[in-house]
CSV table of N, CA and C in Angstrom, one decimal:
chain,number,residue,atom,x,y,z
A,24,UNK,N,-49.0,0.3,83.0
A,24,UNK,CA,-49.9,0.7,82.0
A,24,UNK,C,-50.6,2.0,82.4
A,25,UNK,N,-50.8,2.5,83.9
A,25,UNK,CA,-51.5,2.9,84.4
A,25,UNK,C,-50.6,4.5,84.2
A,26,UNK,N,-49.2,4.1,84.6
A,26,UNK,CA,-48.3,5.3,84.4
A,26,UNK,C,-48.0,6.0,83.2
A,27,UNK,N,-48.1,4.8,82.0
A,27,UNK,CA,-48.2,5.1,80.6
A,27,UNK,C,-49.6,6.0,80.3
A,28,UNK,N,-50.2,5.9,80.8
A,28,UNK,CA,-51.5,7.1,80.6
A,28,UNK,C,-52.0,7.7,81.2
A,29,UNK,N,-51.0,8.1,82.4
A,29,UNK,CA,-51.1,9.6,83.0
A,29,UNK,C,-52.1,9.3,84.4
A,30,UNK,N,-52.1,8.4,85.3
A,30,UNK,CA,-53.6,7.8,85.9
A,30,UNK,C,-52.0,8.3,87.2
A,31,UNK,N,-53.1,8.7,88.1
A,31,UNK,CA,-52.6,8.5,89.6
A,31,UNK,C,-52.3,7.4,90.2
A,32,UNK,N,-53.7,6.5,90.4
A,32,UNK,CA,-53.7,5.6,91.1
A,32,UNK,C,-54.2,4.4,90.6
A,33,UNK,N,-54.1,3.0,91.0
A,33,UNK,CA,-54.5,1.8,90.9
A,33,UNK,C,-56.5,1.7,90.0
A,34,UNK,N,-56.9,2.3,91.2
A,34,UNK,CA,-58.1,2.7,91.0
A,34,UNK,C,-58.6,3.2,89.6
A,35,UNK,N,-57.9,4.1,89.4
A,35,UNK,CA,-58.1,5.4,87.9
A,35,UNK,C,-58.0,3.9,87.2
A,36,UNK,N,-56.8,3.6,87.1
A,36,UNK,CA,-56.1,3.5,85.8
A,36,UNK,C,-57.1,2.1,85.8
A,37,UNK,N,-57.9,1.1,86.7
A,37,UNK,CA,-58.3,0.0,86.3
A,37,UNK,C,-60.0,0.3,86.1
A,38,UNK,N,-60.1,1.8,86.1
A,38,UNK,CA,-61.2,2.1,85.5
A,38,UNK,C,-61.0,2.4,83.8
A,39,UNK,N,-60.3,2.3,83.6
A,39,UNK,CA,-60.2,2.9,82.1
A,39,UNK,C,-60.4,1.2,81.1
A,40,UNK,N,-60.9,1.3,80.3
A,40,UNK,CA,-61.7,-0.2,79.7
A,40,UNK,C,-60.7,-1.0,79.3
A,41,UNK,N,-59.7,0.0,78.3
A,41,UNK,CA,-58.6,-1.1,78.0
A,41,UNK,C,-57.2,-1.6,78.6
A,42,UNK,N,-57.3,-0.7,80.0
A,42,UNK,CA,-56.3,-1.1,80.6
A,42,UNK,C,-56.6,-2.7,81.8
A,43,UNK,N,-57.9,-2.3,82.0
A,43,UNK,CA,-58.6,-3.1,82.9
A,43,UNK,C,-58.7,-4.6,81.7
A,44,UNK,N,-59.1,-4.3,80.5
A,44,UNK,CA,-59.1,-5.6,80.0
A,44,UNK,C,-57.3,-6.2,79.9
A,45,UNK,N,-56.5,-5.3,79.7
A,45,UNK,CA,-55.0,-6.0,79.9
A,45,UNK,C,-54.7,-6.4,81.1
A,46,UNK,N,-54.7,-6.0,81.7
A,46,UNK,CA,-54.7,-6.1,83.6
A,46,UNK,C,-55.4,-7.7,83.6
A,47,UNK,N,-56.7,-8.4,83.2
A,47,UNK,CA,-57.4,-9.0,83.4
A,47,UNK,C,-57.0,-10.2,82.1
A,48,UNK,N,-57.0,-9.9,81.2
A,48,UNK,CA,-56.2,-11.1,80.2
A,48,UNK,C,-54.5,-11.6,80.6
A,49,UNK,N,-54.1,-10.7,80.9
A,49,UNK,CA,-52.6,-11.0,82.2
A,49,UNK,C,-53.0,-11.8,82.4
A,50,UNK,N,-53.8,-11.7,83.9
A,50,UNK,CA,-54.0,-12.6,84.9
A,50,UNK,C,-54.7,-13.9,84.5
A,51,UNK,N,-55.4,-13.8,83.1
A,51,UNK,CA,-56.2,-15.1,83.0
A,51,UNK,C,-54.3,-16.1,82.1
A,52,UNK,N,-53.7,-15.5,81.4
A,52,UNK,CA,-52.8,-15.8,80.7
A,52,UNK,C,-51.9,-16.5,81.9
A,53,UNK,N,-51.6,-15.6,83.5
A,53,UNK,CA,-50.9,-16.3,84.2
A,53,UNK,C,-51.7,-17.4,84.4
A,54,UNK,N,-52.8,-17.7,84.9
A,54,UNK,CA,-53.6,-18.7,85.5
A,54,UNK,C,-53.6,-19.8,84.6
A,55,UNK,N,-54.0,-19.7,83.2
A,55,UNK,CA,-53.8,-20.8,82.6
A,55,UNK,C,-52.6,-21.8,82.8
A,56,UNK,N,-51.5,-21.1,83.2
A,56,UNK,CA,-50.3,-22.0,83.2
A,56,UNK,C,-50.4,-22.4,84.6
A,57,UNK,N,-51.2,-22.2,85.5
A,57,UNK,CA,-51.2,-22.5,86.8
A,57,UNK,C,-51.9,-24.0,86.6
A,58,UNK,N,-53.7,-23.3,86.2
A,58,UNK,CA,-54.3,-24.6,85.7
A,58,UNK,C,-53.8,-25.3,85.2
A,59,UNK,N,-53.0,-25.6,84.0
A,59,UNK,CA,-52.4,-26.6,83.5
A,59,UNK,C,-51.6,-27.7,83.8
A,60,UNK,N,-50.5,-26.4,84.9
A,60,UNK,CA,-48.9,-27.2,85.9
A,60,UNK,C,-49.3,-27.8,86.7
A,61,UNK,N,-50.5,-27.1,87.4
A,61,UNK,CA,-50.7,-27.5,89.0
A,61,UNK,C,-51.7,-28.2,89.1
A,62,UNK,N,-52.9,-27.8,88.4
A,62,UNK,CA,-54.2,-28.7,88.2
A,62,UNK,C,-55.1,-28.0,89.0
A,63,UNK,N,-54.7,-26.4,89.5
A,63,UNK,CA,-55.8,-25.4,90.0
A,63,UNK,C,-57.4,-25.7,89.0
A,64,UNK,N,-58.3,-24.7,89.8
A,64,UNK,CA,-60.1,-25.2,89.3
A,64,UNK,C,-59.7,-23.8,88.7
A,65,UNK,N,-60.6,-23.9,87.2
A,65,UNK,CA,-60.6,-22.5,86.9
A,65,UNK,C,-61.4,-21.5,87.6
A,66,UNK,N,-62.7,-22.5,88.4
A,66,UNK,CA,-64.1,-21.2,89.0
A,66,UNK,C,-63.0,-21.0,90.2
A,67,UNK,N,-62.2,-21.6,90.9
A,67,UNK,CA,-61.6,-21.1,91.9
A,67,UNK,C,-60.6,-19.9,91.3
A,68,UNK,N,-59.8,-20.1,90.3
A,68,UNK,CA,-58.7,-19.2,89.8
A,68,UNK,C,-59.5,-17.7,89.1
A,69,UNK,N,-60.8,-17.9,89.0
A,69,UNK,CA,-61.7,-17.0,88.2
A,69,UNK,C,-62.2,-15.9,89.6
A,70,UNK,N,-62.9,-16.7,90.8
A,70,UNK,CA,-62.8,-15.9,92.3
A,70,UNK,C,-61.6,-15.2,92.7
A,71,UNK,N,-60.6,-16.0,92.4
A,71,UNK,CA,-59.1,-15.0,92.8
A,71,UNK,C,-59.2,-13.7,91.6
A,72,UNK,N,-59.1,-14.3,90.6
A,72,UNK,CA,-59.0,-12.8,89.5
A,72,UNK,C,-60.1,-12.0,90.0
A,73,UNK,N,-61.3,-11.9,90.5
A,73,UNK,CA,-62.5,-11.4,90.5
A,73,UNK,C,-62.5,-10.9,91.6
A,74,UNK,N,-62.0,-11.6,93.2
A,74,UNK,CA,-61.4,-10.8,94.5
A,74,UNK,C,-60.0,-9.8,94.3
A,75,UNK,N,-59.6,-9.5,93.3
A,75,UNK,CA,-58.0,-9.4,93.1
A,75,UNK,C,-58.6,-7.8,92.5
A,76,UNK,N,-59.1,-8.1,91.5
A,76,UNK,CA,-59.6,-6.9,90.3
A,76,UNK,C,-60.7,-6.2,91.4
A,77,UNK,N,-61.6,-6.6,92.3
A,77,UNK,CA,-62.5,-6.0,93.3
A,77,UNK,C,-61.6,-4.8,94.1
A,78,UNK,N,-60.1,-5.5,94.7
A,78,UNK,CA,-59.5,-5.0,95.9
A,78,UNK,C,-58.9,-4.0,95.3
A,79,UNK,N,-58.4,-4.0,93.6
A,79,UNK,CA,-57.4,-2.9,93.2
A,79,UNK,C,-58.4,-1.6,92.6
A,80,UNK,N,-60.3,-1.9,92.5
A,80,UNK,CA,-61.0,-0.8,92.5
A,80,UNK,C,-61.3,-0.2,93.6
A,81,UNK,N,-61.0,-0.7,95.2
A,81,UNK,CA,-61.3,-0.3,96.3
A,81,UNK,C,-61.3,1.5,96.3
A,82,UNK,N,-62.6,2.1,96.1
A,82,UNK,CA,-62.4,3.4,96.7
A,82,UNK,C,-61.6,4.0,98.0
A,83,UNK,N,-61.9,2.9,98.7
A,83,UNK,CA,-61.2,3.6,100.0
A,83,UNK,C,-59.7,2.9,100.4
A,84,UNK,N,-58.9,2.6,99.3
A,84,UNK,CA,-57.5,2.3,99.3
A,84,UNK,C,-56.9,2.7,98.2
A,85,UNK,N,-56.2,3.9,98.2
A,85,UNK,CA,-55.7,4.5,97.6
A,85,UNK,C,-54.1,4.2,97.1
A,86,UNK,N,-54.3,3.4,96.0
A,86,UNK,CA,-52.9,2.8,95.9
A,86,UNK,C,-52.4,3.4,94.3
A,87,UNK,N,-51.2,4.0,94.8
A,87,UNK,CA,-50.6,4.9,93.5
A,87,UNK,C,-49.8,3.9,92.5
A,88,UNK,N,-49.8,4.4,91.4
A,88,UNK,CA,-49.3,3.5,90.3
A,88,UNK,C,-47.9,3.9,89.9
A,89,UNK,N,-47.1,5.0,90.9
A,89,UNK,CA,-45.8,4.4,91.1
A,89,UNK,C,-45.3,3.9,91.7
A,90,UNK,N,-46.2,3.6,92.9
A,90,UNK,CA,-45.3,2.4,94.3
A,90,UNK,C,-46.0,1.2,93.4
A,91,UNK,N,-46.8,0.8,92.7
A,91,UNK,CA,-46.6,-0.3,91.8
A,91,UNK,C,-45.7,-0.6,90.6
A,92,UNK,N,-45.9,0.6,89.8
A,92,UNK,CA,-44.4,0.3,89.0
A,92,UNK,C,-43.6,0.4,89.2
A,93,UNK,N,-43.1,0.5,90.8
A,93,UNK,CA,-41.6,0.5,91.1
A,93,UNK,C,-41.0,-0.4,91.2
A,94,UNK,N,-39.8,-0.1,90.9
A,94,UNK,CA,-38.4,-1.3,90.6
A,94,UNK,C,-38.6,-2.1,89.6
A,95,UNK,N,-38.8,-1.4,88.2
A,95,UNK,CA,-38.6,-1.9,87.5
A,95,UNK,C,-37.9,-3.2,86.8
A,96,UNK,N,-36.7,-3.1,87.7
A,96,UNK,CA,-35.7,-3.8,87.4
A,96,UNK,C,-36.1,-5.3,88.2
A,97,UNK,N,-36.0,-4.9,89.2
A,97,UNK,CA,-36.8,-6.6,90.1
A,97,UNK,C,-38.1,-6.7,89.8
A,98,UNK,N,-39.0,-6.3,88.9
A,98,UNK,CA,-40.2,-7.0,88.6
A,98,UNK,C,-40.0,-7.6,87.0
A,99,UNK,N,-38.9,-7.3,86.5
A,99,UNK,CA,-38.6,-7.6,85.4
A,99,UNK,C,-37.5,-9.0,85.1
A,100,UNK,N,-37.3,-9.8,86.5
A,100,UNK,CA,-36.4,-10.4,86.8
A,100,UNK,C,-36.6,-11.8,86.6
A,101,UNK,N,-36.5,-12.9,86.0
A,101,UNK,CA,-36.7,-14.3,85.1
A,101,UNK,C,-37.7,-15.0,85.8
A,102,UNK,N,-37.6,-14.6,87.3
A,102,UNK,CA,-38.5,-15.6,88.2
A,102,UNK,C,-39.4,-14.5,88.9
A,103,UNK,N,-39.6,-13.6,88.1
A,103,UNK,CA,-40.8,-12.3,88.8
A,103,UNK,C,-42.0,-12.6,88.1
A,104,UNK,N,-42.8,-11.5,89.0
A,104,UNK,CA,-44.1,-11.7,88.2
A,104,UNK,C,-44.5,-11.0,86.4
A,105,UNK,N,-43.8,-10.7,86.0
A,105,UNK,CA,-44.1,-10.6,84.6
A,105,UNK,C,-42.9,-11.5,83.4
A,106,UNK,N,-42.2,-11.8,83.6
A,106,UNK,CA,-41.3,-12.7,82.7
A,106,UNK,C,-41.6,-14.1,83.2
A,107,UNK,N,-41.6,-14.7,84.3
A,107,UNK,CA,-41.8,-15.7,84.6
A,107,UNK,C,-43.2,-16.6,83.6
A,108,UNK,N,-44.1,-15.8,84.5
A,108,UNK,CA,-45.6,-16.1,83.6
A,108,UNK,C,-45.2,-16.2,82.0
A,109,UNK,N,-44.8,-15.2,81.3
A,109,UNK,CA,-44.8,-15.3,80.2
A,109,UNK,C,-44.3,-16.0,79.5
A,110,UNK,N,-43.2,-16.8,80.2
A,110,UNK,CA,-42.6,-17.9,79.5
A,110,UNK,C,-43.4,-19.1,79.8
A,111,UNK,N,-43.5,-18.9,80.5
A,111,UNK,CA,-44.8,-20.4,81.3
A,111,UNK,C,-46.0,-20.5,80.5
A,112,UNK,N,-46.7,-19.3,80.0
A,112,UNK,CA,-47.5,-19.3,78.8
A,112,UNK,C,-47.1,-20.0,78.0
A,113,UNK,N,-46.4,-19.7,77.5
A,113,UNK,CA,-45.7,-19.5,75.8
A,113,UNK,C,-45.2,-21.6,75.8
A,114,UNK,N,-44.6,-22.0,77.2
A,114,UNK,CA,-44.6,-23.0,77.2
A,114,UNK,C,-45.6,-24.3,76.8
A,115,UNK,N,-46.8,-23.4,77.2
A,115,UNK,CA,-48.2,-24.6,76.8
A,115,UNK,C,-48.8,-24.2,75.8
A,116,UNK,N,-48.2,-23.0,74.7
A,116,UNK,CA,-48.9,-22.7,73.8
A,116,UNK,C,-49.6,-21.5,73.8
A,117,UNK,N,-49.6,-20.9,74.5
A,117,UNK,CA,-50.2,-19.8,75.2
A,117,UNK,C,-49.6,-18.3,74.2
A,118,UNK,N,-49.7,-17.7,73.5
A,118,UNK,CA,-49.1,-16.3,73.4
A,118,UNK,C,-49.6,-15.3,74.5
A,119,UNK,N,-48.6,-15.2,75.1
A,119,UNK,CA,-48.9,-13.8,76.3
A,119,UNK,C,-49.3,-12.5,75.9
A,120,UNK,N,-49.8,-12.0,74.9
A,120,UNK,CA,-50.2,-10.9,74.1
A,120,UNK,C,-50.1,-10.2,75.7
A,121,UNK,N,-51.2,-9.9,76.3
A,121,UNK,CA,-51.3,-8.9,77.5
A,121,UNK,C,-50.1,-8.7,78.8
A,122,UNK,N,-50.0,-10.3,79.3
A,122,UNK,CA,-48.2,-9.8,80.4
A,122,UNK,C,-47.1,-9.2,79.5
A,123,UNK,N,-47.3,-9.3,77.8
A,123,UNK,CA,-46.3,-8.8,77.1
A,123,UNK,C,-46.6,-7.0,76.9
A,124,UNK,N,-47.8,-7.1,76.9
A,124,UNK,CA,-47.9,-5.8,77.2
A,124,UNK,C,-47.6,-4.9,78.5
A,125,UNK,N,-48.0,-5.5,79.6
A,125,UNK,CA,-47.0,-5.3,80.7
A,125,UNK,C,-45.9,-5.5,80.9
A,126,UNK,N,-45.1,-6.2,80.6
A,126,UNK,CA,-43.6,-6.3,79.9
A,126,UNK,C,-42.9,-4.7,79.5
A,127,UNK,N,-44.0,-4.7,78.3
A,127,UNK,CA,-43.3,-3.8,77.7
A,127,UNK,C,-43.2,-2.4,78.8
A,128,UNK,N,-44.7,-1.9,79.3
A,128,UNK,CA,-45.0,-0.8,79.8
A,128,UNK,C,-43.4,-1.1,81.2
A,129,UNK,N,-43.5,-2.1,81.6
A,129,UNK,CA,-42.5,-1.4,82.6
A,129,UNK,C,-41.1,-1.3,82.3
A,130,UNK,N,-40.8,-2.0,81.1
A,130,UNK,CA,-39.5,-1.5,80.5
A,130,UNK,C,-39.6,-0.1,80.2
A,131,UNK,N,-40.5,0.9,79.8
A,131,UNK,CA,-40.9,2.1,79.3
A,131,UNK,C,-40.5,2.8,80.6
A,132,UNK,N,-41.3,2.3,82.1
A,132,UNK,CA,-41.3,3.4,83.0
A,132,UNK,C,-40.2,4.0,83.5
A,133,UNK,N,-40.7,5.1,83.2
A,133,UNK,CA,-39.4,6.3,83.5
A,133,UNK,C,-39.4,7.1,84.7
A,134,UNK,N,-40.0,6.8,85.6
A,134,UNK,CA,-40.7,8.0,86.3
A,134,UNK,C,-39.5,8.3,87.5
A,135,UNK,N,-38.5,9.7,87.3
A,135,UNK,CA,-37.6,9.9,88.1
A,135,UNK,C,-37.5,9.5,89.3
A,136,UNK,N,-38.5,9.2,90.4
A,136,UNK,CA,-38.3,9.4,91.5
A,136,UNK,C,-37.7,8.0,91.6
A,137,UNK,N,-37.6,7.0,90.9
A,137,UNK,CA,-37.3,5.9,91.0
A,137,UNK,C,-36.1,5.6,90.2
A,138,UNK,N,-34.6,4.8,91.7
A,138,UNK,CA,-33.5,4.9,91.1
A,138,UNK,C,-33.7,3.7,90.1
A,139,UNK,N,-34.5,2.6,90.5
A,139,UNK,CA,-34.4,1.4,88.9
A,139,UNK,C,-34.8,1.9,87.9
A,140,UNK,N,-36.0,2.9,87.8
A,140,UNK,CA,-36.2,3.0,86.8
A,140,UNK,C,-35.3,4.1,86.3
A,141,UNK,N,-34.7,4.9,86.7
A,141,UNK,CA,-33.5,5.6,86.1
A,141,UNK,C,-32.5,4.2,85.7
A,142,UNK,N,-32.2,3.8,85.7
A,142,UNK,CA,-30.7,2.6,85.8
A,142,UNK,C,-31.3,1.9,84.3
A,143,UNK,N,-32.5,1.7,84.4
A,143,UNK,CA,-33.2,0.6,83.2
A,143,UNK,C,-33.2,1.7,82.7
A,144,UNK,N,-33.5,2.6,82.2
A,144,UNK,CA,-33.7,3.9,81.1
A,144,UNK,C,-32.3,4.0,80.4
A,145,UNK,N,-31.2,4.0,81.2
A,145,UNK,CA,-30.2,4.1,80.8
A,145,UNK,C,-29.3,3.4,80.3
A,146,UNK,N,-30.1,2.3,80.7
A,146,UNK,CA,-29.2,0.8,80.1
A,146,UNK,C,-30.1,0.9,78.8
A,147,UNK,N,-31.1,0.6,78.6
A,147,UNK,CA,-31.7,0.5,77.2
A,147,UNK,C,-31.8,1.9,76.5
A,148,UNK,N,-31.0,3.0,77.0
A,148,UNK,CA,-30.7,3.7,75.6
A,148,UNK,C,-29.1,3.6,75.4
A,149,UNK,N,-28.7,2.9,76.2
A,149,UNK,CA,-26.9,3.1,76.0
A,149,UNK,C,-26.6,1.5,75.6
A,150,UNK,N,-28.0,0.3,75.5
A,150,UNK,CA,-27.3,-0.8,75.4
A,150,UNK,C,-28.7,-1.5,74.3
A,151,UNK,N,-29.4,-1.1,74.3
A,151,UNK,CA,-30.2,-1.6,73.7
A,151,UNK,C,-31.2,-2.4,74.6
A,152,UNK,N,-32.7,-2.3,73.6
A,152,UNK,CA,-33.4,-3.3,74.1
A,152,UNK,C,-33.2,-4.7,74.3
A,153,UNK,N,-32.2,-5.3,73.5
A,153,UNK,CA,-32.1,-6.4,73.8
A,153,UNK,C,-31.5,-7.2,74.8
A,154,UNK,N,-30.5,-6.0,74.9
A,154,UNK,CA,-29.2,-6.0,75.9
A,154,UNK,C,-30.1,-6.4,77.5
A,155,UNK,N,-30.9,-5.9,77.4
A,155,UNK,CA,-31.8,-5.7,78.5
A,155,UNK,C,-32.6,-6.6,78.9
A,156,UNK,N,-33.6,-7.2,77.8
A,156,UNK,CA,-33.4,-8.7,77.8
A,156,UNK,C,-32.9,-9.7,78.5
A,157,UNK,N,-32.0,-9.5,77.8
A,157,UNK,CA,-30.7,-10.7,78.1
A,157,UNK,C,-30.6,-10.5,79.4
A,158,UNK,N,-29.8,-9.7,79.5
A,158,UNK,CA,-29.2,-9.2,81.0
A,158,UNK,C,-30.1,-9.6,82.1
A,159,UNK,N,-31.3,-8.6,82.3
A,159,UNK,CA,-32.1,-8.5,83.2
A,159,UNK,C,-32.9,-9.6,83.2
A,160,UNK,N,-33.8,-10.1,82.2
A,160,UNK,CA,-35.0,-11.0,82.0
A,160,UNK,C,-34.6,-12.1,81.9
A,161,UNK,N,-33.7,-12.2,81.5
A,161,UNK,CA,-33.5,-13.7,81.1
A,161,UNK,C,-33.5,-14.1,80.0
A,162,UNK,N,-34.2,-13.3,78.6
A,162,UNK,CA,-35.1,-13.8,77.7
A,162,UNK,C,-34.0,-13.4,76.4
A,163,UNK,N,-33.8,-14.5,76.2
A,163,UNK,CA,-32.9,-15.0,75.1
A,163,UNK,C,-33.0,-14.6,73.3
A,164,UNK,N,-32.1,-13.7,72.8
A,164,UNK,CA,-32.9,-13.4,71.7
A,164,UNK,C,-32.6,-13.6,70.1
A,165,UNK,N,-33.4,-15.0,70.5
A,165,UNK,CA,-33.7,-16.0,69.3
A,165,UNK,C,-34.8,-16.4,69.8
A,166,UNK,N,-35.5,-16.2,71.1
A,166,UNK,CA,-36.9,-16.7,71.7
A,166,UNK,C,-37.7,-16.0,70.7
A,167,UNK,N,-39.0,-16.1,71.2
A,167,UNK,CA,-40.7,-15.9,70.8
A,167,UNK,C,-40.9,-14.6,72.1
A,168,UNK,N,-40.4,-14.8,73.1
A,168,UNK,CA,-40.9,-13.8,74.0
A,168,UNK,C,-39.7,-12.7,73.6
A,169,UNK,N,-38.7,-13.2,73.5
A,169,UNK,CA,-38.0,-11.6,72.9
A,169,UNK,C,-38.7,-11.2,72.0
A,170,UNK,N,-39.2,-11.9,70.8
A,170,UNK,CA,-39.7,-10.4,69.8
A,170,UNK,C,-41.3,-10.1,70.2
A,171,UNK,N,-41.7,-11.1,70.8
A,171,UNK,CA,-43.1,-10.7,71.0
A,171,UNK,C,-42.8,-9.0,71.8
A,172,UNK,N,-42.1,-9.2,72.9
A,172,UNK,CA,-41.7,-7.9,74.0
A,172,UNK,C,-41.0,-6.8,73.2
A,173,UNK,N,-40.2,-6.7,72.0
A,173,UNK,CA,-39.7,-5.8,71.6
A,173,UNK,C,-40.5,-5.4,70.6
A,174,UNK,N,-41.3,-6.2,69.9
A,174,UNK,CA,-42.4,-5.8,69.4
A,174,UNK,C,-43.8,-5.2,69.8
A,175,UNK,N,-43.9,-5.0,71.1
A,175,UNK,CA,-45.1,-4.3,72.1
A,175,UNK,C,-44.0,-3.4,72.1
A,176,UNK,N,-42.8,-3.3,73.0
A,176,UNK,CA,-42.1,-1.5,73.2
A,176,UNK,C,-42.2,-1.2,72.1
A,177,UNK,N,-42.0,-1.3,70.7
A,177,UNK,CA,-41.4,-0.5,69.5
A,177,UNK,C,-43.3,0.0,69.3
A,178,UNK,N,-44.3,-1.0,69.3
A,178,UNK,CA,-45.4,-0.1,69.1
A,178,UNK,C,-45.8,1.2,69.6
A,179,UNK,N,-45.3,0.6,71.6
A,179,UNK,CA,-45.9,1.9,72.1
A,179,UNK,C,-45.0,3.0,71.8
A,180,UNK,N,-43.8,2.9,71.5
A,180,UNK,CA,-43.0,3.9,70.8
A,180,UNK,C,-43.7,5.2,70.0
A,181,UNK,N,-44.4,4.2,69.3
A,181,UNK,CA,-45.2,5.2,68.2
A,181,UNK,C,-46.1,5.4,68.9
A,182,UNK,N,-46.8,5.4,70.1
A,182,UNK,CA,-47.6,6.1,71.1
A,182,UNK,C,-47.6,6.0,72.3
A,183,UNK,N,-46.8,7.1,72.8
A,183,UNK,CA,-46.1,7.1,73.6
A,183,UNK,C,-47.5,6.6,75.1
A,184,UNK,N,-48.2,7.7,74.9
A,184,UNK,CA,-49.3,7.2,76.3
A,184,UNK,C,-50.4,6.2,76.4
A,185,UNK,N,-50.1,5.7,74.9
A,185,UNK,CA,-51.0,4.5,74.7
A,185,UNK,C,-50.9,3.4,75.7
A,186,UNK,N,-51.6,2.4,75.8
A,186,UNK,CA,-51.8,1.5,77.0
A,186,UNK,C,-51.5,0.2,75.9
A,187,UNK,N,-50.6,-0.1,74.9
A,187,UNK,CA,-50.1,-1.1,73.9
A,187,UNK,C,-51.2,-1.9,73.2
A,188,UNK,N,-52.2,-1.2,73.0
A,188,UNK,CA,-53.1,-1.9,71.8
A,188,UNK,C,-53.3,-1.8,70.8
């Protein structure tokens, strides 16, 4: 999200209001399915989100938002951290509105210096978004999380540096 709107680092980009509320409805959206599976406390899962969102405003750690968007391709992988969650949601009822919006942004990221994200660029203009899906994610397209996800990319489409809201 952070790269989609032009931010340097970790820091910037979870200063800006509506990235920091996606970043933060994510993590409440993974947790739920945690609470649920595992029988985590939410005031305990609420200190992790709250230590977590503390460490990525750290002034004095300077962490760039392309060594986090990197490798597109393995963070987009069935049992990674953004597809996984979002089926796990969707399992208890959950719509992942926000990991879907991270979803989307890192299917988007283009940023040359990275060979996955060159490879993913190429595949979803030579094969389609769905193709990509399939292939990469896992995510089946006759699911709820395929059109929810092609439904966040085709938005930000229509803006391009928007943060998908």
């Amino acid at each position: 999200l952070g790269y989609r709107k032009g931010y340097s680092t970790i820091k910037e980009a979870l200063e800006d209001e509506q990235i920091y509320s996606i970043v933060k409805g994510a993590m409440e959206e993974s947790g739920k399915y945690l609470i649920h599976h595992f029988d985590f406390s939410v005031v305990e899962h609420e200190k992790y989100m709250e230590k977590t969102l503390k460490r990525f405003k750290n002034p004095n750690l300077r962490d760039e938002v392309v060594r986090v968007a990197r490798q597109p391709i393995r963070k987009l992988g069935p049992k990674d951290r953004l597809i996984f969650p979002a089926k796990k949601a969707l399992e208890i009822r959950i719509i992942p509105k926000n990991l879907v919006k991270g979803i989307a942004a890192a299917l988007k990221f283009d940023w040359e210096g990275d060979d996955e994200a060159r490879v993913l660029q190429a595949m979803i203009k030579k094969e389609g978004i769905q193709e990509v899906l399939t292939r990469i994610c896992n995510v089946s397209e006759r699911s709820s999380l395929s059109t929810l996800i092609i439904d966040a990319f085709n938005t930000e489409l229509t803006h391009p540096k928007s943060p998908l809201i």
